PDB file of C-alpha atoms in Angstrom:
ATOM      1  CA  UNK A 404      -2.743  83.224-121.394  1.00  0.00           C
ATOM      2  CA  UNK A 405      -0.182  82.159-118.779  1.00  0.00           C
ATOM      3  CA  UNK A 406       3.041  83.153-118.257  1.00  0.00           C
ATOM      4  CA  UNK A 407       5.307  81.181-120.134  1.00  0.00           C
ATOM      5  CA  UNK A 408       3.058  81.352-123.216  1.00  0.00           C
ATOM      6  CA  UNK A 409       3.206  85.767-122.950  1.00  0.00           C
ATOM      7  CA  UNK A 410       7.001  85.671-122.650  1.00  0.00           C
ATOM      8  CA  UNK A 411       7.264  83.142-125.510  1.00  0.00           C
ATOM      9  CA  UNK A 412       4.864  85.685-127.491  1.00  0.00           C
ATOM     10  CA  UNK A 413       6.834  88.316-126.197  1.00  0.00           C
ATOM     11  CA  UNK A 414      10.207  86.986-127.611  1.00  0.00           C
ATOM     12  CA  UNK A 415       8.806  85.556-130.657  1.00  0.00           C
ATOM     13  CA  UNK A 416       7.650  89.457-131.387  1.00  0.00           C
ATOM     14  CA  UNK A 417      11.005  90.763-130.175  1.00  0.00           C
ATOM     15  CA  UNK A 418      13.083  88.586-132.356  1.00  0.00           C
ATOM     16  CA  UNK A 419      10.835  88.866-135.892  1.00  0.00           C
ATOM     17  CA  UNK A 420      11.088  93.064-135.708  1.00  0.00           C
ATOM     18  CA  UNK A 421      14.914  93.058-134.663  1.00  0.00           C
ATOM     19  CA  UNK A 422      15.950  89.679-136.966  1.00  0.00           C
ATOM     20  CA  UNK A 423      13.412  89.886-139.455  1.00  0.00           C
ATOM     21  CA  UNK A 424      13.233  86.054-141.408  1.00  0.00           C
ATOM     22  CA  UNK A 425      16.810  85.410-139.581  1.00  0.00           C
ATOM     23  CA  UNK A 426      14.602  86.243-136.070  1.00  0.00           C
ATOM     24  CA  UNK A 427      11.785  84.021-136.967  1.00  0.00           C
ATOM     25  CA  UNK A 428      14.117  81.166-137.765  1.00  0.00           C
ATOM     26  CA  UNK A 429      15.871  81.520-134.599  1.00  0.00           C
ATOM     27  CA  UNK A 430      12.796  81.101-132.567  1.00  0.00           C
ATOM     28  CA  UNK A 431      11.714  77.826-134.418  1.00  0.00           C
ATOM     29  CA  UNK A 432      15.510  76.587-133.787  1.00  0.00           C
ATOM     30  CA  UNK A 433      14.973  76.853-129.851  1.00  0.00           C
ATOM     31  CA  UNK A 434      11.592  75.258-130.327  1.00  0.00           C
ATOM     32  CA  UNK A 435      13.216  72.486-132.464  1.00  0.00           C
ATOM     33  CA  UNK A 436      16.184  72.271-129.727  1.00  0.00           C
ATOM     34  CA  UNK A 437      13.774  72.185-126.987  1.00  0.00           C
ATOM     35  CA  UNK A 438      12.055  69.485-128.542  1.00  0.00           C
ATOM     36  CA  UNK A 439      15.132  67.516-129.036  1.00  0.00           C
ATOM     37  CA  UNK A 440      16.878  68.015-125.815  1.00  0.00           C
ATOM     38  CA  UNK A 441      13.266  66.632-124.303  1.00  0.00           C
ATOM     39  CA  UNK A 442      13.726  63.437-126.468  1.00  0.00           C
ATOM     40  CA  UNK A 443      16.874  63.097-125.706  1.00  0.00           C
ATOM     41  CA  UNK A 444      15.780  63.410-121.572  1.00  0.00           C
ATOM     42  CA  UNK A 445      13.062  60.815-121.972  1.00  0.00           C
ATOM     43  CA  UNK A 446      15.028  58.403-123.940  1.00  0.00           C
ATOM     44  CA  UNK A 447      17.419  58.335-121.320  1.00  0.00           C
ATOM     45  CA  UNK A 448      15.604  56.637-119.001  1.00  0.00           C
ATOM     46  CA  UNK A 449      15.536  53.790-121.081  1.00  0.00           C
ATOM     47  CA  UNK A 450      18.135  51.330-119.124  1.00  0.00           C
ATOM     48  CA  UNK A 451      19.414  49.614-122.185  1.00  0.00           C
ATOM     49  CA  UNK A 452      20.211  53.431-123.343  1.00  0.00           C
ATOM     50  CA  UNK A 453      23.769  54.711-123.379  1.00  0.00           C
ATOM     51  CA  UNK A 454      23.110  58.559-122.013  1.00  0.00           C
ATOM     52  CA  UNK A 455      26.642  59.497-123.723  1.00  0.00           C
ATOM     53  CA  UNK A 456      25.410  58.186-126.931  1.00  0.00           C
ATOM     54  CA  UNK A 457      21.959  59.746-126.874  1.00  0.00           C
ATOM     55  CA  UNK A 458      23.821  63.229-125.736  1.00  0.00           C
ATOM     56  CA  UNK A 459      26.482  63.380-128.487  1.00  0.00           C
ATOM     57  CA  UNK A 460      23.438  62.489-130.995  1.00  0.00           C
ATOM     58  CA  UNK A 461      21.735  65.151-129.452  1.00  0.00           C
ATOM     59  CA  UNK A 462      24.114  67.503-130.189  1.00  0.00           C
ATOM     60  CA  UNK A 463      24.831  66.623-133.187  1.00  0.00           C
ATOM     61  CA  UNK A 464      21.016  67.645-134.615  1.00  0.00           C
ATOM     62  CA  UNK A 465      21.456  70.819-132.073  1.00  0.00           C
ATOM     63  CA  UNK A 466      24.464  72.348-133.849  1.00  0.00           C
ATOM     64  CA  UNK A 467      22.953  71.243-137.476  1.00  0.00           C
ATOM     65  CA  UNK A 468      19.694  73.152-136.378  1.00  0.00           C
ATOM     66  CA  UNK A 469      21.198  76.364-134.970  1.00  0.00           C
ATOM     67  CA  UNK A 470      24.095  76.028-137.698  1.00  0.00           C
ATOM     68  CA  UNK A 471      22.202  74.965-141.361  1.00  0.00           C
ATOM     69  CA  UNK A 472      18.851  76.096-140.499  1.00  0.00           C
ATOM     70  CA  UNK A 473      18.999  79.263-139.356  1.00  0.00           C
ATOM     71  CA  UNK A 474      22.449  80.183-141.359  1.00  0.00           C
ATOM     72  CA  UNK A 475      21.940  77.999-144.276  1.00  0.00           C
ATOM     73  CA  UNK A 476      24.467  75.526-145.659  1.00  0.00           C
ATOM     74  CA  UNK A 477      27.661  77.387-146.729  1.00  0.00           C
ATOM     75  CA  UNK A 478      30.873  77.363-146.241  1.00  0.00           C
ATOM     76  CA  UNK A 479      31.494  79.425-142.464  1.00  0.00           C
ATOM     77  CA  UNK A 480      28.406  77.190-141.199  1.00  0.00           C
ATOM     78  CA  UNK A 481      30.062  73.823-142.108  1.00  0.00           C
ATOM     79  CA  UNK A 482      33.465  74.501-140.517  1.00  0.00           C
ATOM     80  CA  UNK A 483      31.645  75.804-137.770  1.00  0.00           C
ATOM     81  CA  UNK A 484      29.746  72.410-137.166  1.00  0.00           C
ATOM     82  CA  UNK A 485      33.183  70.506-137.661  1.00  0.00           C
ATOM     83  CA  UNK A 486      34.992  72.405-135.369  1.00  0.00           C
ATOM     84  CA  UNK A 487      32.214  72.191-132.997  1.00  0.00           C
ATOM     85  CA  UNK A 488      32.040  68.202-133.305  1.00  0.00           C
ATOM     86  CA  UNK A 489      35.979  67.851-132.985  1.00  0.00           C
ATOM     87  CA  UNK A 490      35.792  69.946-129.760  1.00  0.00           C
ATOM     88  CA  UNK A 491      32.849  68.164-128.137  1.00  0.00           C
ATOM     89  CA  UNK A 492      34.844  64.826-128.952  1.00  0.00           C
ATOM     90  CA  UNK A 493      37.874  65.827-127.776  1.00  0.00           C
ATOM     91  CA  UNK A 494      36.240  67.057-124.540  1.00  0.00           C
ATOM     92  CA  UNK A 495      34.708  63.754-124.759  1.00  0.00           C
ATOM     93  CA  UNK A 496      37.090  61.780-122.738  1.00  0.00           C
ATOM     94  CA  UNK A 497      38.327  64.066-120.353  1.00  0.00           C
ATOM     95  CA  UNK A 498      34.380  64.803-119.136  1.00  0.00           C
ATOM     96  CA  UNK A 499      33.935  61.341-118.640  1.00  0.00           C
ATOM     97  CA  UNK A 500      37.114  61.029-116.385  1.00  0.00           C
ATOM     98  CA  UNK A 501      36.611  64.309-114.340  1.00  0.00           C
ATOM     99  CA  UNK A 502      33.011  63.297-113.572  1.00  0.00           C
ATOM    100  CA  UNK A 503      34.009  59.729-112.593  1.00  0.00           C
ATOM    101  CA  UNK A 504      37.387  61.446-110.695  1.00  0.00           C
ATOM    102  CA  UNK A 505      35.056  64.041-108.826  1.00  0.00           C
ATOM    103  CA  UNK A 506      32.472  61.494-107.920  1.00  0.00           C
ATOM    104  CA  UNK A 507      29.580  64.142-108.838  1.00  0.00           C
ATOM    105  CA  UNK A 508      27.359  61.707-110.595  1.00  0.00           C
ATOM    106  CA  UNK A 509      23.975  61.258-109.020  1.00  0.00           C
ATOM    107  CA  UNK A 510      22.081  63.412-106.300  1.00  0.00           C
ATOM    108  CA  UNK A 511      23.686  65.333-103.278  1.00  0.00           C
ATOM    109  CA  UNK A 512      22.918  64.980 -99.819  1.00  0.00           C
ATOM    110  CA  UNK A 513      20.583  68.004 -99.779  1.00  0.00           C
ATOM    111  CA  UNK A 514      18.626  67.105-102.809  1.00  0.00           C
ATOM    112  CA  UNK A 515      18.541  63.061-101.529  1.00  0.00           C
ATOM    113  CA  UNK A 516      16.063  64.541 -98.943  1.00  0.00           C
ATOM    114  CA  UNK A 517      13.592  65.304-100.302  1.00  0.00           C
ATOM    115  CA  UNK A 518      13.903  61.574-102.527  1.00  0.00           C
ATOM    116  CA  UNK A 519      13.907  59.331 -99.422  1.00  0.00           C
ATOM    117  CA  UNK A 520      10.829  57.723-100.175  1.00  0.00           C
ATOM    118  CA  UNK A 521      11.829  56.844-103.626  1.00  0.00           C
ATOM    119  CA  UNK A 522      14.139  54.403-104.592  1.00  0.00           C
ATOM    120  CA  UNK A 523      17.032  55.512-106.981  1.00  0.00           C
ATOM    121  CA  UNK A 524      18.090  51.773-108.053  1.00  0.00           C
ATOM    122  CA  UNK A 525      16.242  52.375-111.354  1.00  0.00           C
ATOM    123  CA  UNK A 526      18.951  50.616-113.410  1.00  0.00           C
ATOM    124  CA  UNK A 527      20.768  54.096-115.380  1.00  0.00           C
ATOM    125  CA  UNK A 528      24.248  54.950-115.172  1.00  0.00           C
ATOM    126  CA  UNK A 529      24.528  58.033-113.054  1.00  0.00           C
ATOM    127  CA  UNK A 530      28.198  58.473-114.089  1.00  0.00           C
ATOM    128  CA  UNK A 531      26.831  58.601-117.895  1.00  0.00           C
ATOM    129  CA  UNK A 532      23.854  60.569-116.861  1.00  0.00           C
ATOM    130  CA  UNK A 533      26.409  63.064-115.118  1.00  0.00           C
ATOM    131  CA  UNK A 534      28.947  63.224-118.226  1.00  0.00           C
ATOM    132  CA  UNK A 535      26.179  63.734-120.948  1.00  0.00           C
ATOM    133  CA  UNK A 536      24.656  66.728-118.751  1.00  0.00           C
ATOM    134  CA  UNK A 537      28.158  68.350-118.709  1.00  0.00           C
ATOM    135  CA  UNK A 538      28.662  67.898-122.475  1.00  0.00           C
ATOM    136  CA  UNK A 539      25.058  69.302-123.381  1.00  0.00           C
ATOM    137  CA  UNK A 540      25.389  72.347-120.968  1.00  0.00           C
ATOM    138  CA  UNK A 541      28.527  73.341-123.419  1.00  0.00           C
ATOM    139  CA  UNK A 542      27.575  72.488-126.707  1.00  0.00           C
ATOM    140  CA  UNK A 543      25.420  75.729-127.242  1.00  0.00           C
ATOM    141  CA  UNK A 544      29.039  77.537-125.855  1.00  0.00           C
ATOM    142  CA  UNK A 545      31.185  76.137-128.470  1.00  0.00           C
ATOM    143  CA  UNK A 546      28.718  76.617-131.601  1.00  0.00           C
ATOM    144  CA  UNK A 547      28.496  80.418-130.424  1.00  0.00           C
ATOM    145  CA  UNK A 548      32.202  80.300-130.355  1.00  0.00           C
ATOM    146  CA  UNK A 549      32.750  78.121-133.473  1.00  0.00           C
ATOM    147  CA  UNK A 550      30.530  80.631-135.701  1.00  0.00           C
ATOM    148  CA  UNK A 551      31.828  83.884-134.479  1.00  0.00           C
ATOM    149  CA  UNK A 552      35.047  82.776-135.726  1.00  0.00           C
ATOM    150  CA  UNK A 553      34.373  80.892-139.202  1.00  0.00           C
ATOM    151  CA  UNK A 554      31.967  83.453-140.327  1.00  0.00           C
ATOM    152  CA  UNK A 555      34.789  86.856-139.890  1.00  0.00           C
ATOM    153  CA  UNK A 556      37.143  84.524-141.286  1.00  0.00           C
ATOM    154  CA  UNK A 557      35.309  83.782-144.877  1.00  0.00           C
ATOM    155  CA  UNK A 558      34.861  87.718-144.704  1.00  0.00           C
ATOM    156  CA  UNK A 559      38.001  88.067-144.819  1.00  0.00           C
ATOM    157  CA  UNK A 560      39.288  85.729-147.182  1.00  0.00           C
ATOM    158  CA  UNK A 561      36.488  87.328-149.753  1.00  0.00           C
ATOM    159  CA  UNK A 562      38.125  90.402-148.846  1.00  0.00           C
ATOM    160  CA  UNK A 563      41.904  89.680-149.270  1.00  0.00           C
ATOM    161  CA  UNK A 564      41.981  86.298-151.661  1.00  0.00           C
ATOM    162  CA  UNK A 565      45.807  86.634-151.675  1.00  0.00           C
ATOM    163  CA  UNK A 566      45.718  85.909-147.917  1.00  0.00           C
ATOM    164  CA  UNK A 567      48.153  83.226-146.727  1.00  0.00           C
ATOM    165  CA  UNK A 568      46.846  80.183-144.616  1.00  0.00           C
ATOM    166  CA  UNK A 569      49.091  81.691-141.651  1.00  0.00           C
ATOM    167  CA  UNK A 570      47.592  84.551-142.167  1.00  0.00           C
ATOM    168  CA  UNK A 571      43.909  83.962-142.230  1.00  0.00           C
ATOM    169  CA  UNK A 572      44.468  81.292-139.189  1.00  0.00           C
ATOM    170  CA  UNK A 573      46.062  84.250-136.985  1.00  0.00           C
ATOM    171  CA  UNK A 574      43.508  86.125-137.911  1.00  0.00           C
ATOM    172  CA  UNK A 575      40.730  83.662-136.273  1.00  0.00           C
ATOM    173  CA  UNK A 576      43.123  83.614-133.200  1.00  0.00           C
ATOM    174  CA  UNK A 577      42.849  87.162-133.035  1.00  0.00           C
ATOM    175  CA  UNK A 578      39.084  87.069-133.082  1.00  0.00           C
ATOM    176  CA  UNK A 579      38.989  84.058-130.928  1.00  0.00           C
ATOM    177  CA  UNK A 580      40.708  86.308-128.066  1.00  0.00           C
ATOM    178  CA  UNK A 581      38.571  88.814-128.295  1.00  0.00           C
ATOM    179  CA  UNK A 582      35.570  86.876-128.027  1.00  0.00           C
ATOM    180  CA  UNK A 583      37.103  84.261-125.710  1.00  0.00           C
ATOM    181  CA  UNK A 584      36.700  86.863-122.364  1.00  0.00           C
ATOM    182  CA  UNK A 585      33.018  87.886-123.127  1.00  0.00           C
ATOM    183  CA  UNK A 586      32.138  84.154-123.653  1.00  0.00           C
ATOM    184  CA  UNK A 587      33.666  82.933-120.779  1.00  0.00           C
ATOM    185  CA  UNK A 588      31.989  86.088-118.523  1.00  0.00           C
ATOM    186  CA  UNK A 589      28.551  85.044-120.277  1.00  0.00           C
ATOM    187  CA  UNK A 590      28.806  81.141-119.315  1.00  0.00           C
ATOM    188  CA  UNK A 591      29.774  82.284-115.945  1.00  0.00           C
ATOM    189  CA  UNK A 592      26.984  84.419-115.215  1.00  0.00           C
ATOM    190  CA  UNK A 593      24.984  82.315-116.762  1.00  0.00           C
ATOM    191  CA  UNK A 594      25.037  79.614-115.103  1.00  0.00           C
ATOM    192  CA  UNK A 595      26.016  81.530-111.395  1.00  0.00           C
ATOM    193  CA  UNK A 596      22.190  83.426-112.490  1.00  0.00           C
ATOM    194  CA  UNK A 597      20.703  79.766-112.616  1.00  0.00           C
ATOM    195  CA  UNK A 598      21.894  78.854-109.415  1.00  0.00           C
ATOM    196  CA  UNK A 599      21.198  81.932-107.436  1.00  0.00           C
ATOM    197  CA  UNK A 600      18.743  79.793-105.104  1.00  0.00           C
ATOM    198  CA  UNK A 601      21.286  77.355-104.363  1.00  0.00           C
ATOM    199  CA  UNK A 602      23.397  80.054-102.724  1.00  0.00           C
ATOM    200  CA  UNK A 603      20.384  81.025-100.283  1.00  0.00           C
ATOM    201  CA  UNK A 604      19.547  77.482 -99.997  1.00  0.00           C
ATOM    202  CA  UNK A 605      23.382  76.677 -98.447  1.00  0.00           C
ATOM    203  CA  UNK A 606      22.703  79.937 -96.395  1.00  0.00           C
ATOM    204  CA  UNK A 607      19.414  78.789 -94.829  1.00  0.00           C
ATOM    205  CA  UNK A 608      21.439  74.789 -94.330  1.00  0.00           C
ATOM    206  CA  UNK A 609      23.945  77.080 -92.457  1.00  0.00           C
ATOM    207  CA  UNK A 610      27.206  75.830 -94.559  1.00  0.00           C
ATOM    208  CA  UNK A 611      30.318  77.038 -93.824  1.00  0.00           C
ATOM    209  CA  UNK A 612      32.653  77.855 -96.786  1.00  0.00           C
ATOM    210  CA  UNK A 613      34.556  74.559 -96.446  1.00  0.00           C
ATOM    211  CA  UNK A 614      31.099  72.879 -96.583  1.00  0.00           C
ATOM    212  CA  UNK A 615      29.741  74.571 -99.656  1.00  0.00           C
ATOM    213  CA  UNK A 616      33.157  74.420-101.576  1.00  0.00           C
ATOM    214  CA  UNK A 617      33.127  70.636-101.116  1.00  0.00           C
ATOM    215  CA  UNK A 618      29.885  69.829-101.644  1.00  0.00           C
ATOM    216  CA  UNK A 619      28.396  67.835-104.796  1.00  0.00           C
ATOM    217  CA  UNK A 620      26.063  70.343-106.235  1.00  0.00           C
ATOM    218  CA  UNK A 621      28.235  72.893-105.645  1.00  0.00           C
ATOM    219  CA  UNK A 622      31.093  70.966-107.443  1.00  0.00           C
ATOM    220  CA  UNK A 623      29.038  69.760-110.120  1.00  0.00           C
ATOM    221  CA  UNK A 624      27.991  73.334-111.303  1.00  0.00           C
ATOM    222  CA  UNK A 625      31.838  74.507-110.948  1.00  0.00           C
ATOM    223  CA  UNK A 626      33.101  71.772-112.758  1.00  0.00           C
ATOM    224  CA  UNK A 627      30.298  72.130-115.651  1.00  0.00           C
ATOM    225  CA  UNK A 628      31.361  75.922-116.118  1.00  0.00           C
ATOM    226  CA  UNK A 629      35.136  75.395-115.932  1.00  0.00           C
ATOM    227  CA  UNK A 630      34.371  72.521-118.617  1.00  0.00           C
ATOM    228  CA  UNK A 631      32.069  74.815-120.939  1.00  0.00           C
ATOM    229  CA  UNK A 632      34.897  77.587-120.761  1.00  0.00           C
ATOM    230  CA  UNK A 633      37.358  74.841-121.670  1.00  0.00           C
ATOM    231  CA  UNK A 634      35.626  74.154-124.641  1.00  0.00           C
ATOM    232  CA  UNK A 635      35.700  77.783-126.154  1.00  0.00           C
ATOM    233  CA  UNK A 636      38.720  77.877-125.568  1.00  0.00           C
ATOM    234  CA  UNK A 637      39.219  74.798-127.799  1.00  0.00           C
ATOM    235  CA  UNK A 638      36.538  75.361-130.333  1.00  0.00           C
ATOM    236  CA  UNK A 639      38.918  79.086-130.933  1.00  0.00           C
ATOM    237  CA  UNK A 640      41.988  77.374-132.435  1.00  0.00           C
ATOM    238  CA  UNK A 641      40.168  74.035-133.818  1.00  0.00           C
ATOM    239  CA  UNK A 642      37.863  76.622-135.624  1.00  0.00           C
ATOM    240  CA  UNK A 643      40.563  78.842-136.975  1.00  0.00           C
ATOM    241  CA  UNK A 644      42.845  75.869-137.780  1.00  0.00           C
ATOM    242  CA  UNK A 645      40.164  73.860-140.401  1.00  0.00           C
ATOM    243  CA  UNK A 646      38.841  77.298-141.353  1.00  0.00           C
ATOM    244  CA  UNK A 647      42.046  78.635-142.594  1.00  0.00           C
ATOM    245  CA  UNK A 648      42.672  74.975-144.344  1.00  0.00           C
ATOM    246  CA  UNK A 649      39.201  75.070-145.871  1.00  0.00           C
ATOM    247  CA  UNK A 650      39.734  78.558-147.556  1.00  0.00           C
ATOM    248  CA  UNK A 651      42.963  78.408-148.719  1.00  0.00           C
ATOM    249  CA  UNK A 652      42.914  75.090-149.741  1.00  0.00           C
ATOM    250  CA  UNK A 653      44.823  74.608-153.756  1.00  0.00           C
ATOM    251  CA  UNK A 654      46.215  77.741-153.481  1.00  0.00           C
ATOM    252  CA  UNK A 655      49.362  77.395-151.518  1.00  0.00           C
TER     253      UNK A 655
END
């Protein structure tokens, strides 16, 4: 037994004792999502593909899967899956316009190195490649987000059916803010965790701070955490806003 299988065993175990059914259903979700985001990979490099299109497909079945499977289909999970597809398109345009603005698309200097003897003319838009990586490294940000809001919010409209739509949408604001600090923290660390070697790899390359501020991979990995932060900070009032509709609907 290798590595990779122990710590899958290992996490399987953890999450059936602490989630019970919930747990187990988890762990087949990332298995389903790993599966898809692997699809999704090897379809790209198809050159008649459009990357965007494959991505937003992508996520689609990503937020269905960690929404309807392991939450079931109900009211808090399908507000949660519009307000995550109405963020992820209205992020849509902008991601496409920063990553063509920032000219990130494609491989750095550092990591052409060790690709000089291949060629890179293999006929895929690096600018699409560069926009759907962006957009998939926040979608599993904004369902997170989009859930932890709809779900308190049907609590408490069961709680208090006399609440006003004003009054149920504040409330999702309220929870939004809370959660919006931790979230942000967590995508931050996140990702800053993933890239620890990158940091010793600009210290061995002998950067300066100019150099490593300004350089592509560095930039990239900024950009794709201010752009994930972004969108749960979207996802909080998009989620509260058809949430509170939803609810009170024919009662006002």
């Amino acid at each position: 037994m290798n590595a990779l299988v122990l710590l899958a065993a290992i996490l399987f175990i953890l999450m059936a004792v602490v989630g019970g059914k919930k747990g187990i259903k988890s762990f087949i979700a990332i298995l389903i999502n790993f599966v898809v985001v692997i699809g999704t990979v090897l379809m790209m490099n198809d050159p008649n593909a459009n990357p965007i299109v494959l991505t937003l497909v992508a996520c689609g079945i990503i937020s269905a899967v960690s929404l309807f499977y392991i939450n079931e289909i109900n009211s808090k999970t399908k507000m949660a899956f519009l307000a995550t597809i109405l963020t992820t398109l209205a992020l849509l345009f902008f991601i496409f316009i920063i990553t063509e603005k920032s000219m990130i698309q494609g491989f750095s200097e550092e990591e052409s190195d060790s690709l000089v003897t291949f060629s890179v003319y293999i006929g895929i838009d690096f600018i699409k490649v560069a926009t759907s990586v962006i957009i998939m490294s926040t979608i599993g940000a904004i369902v997170d987000a989009a859930i932890s809001i709809t779900s308190p919010m049907q609590e408490i409209r069961e709680q208090n059916p006399d609440i006003s739509r004003k009054d149920l949408f504040m409330s999702g604001m309220r929870i939004g803010r809370d959660i919006l600090g931790t979230s942000s923290n967590t995508l931050f660390f996140a990702f800053f965790g993933g890239y620890m070697g990158l940091i010793i790899w600009f210290k061995d390359l002998s950067y300066s701070m100019g150099e490593i501020v300004n350089s592509k991979v560095f930039s990239g990995e900024m950009i794709t955490i201010l752009t994930a932060g972004m969108g749960v900070a979207l996802v909080i009032p998009i989620a509260a806003s058809v949430t509170a509709y939803y609810l009170v609907r024919g009662t006002e």
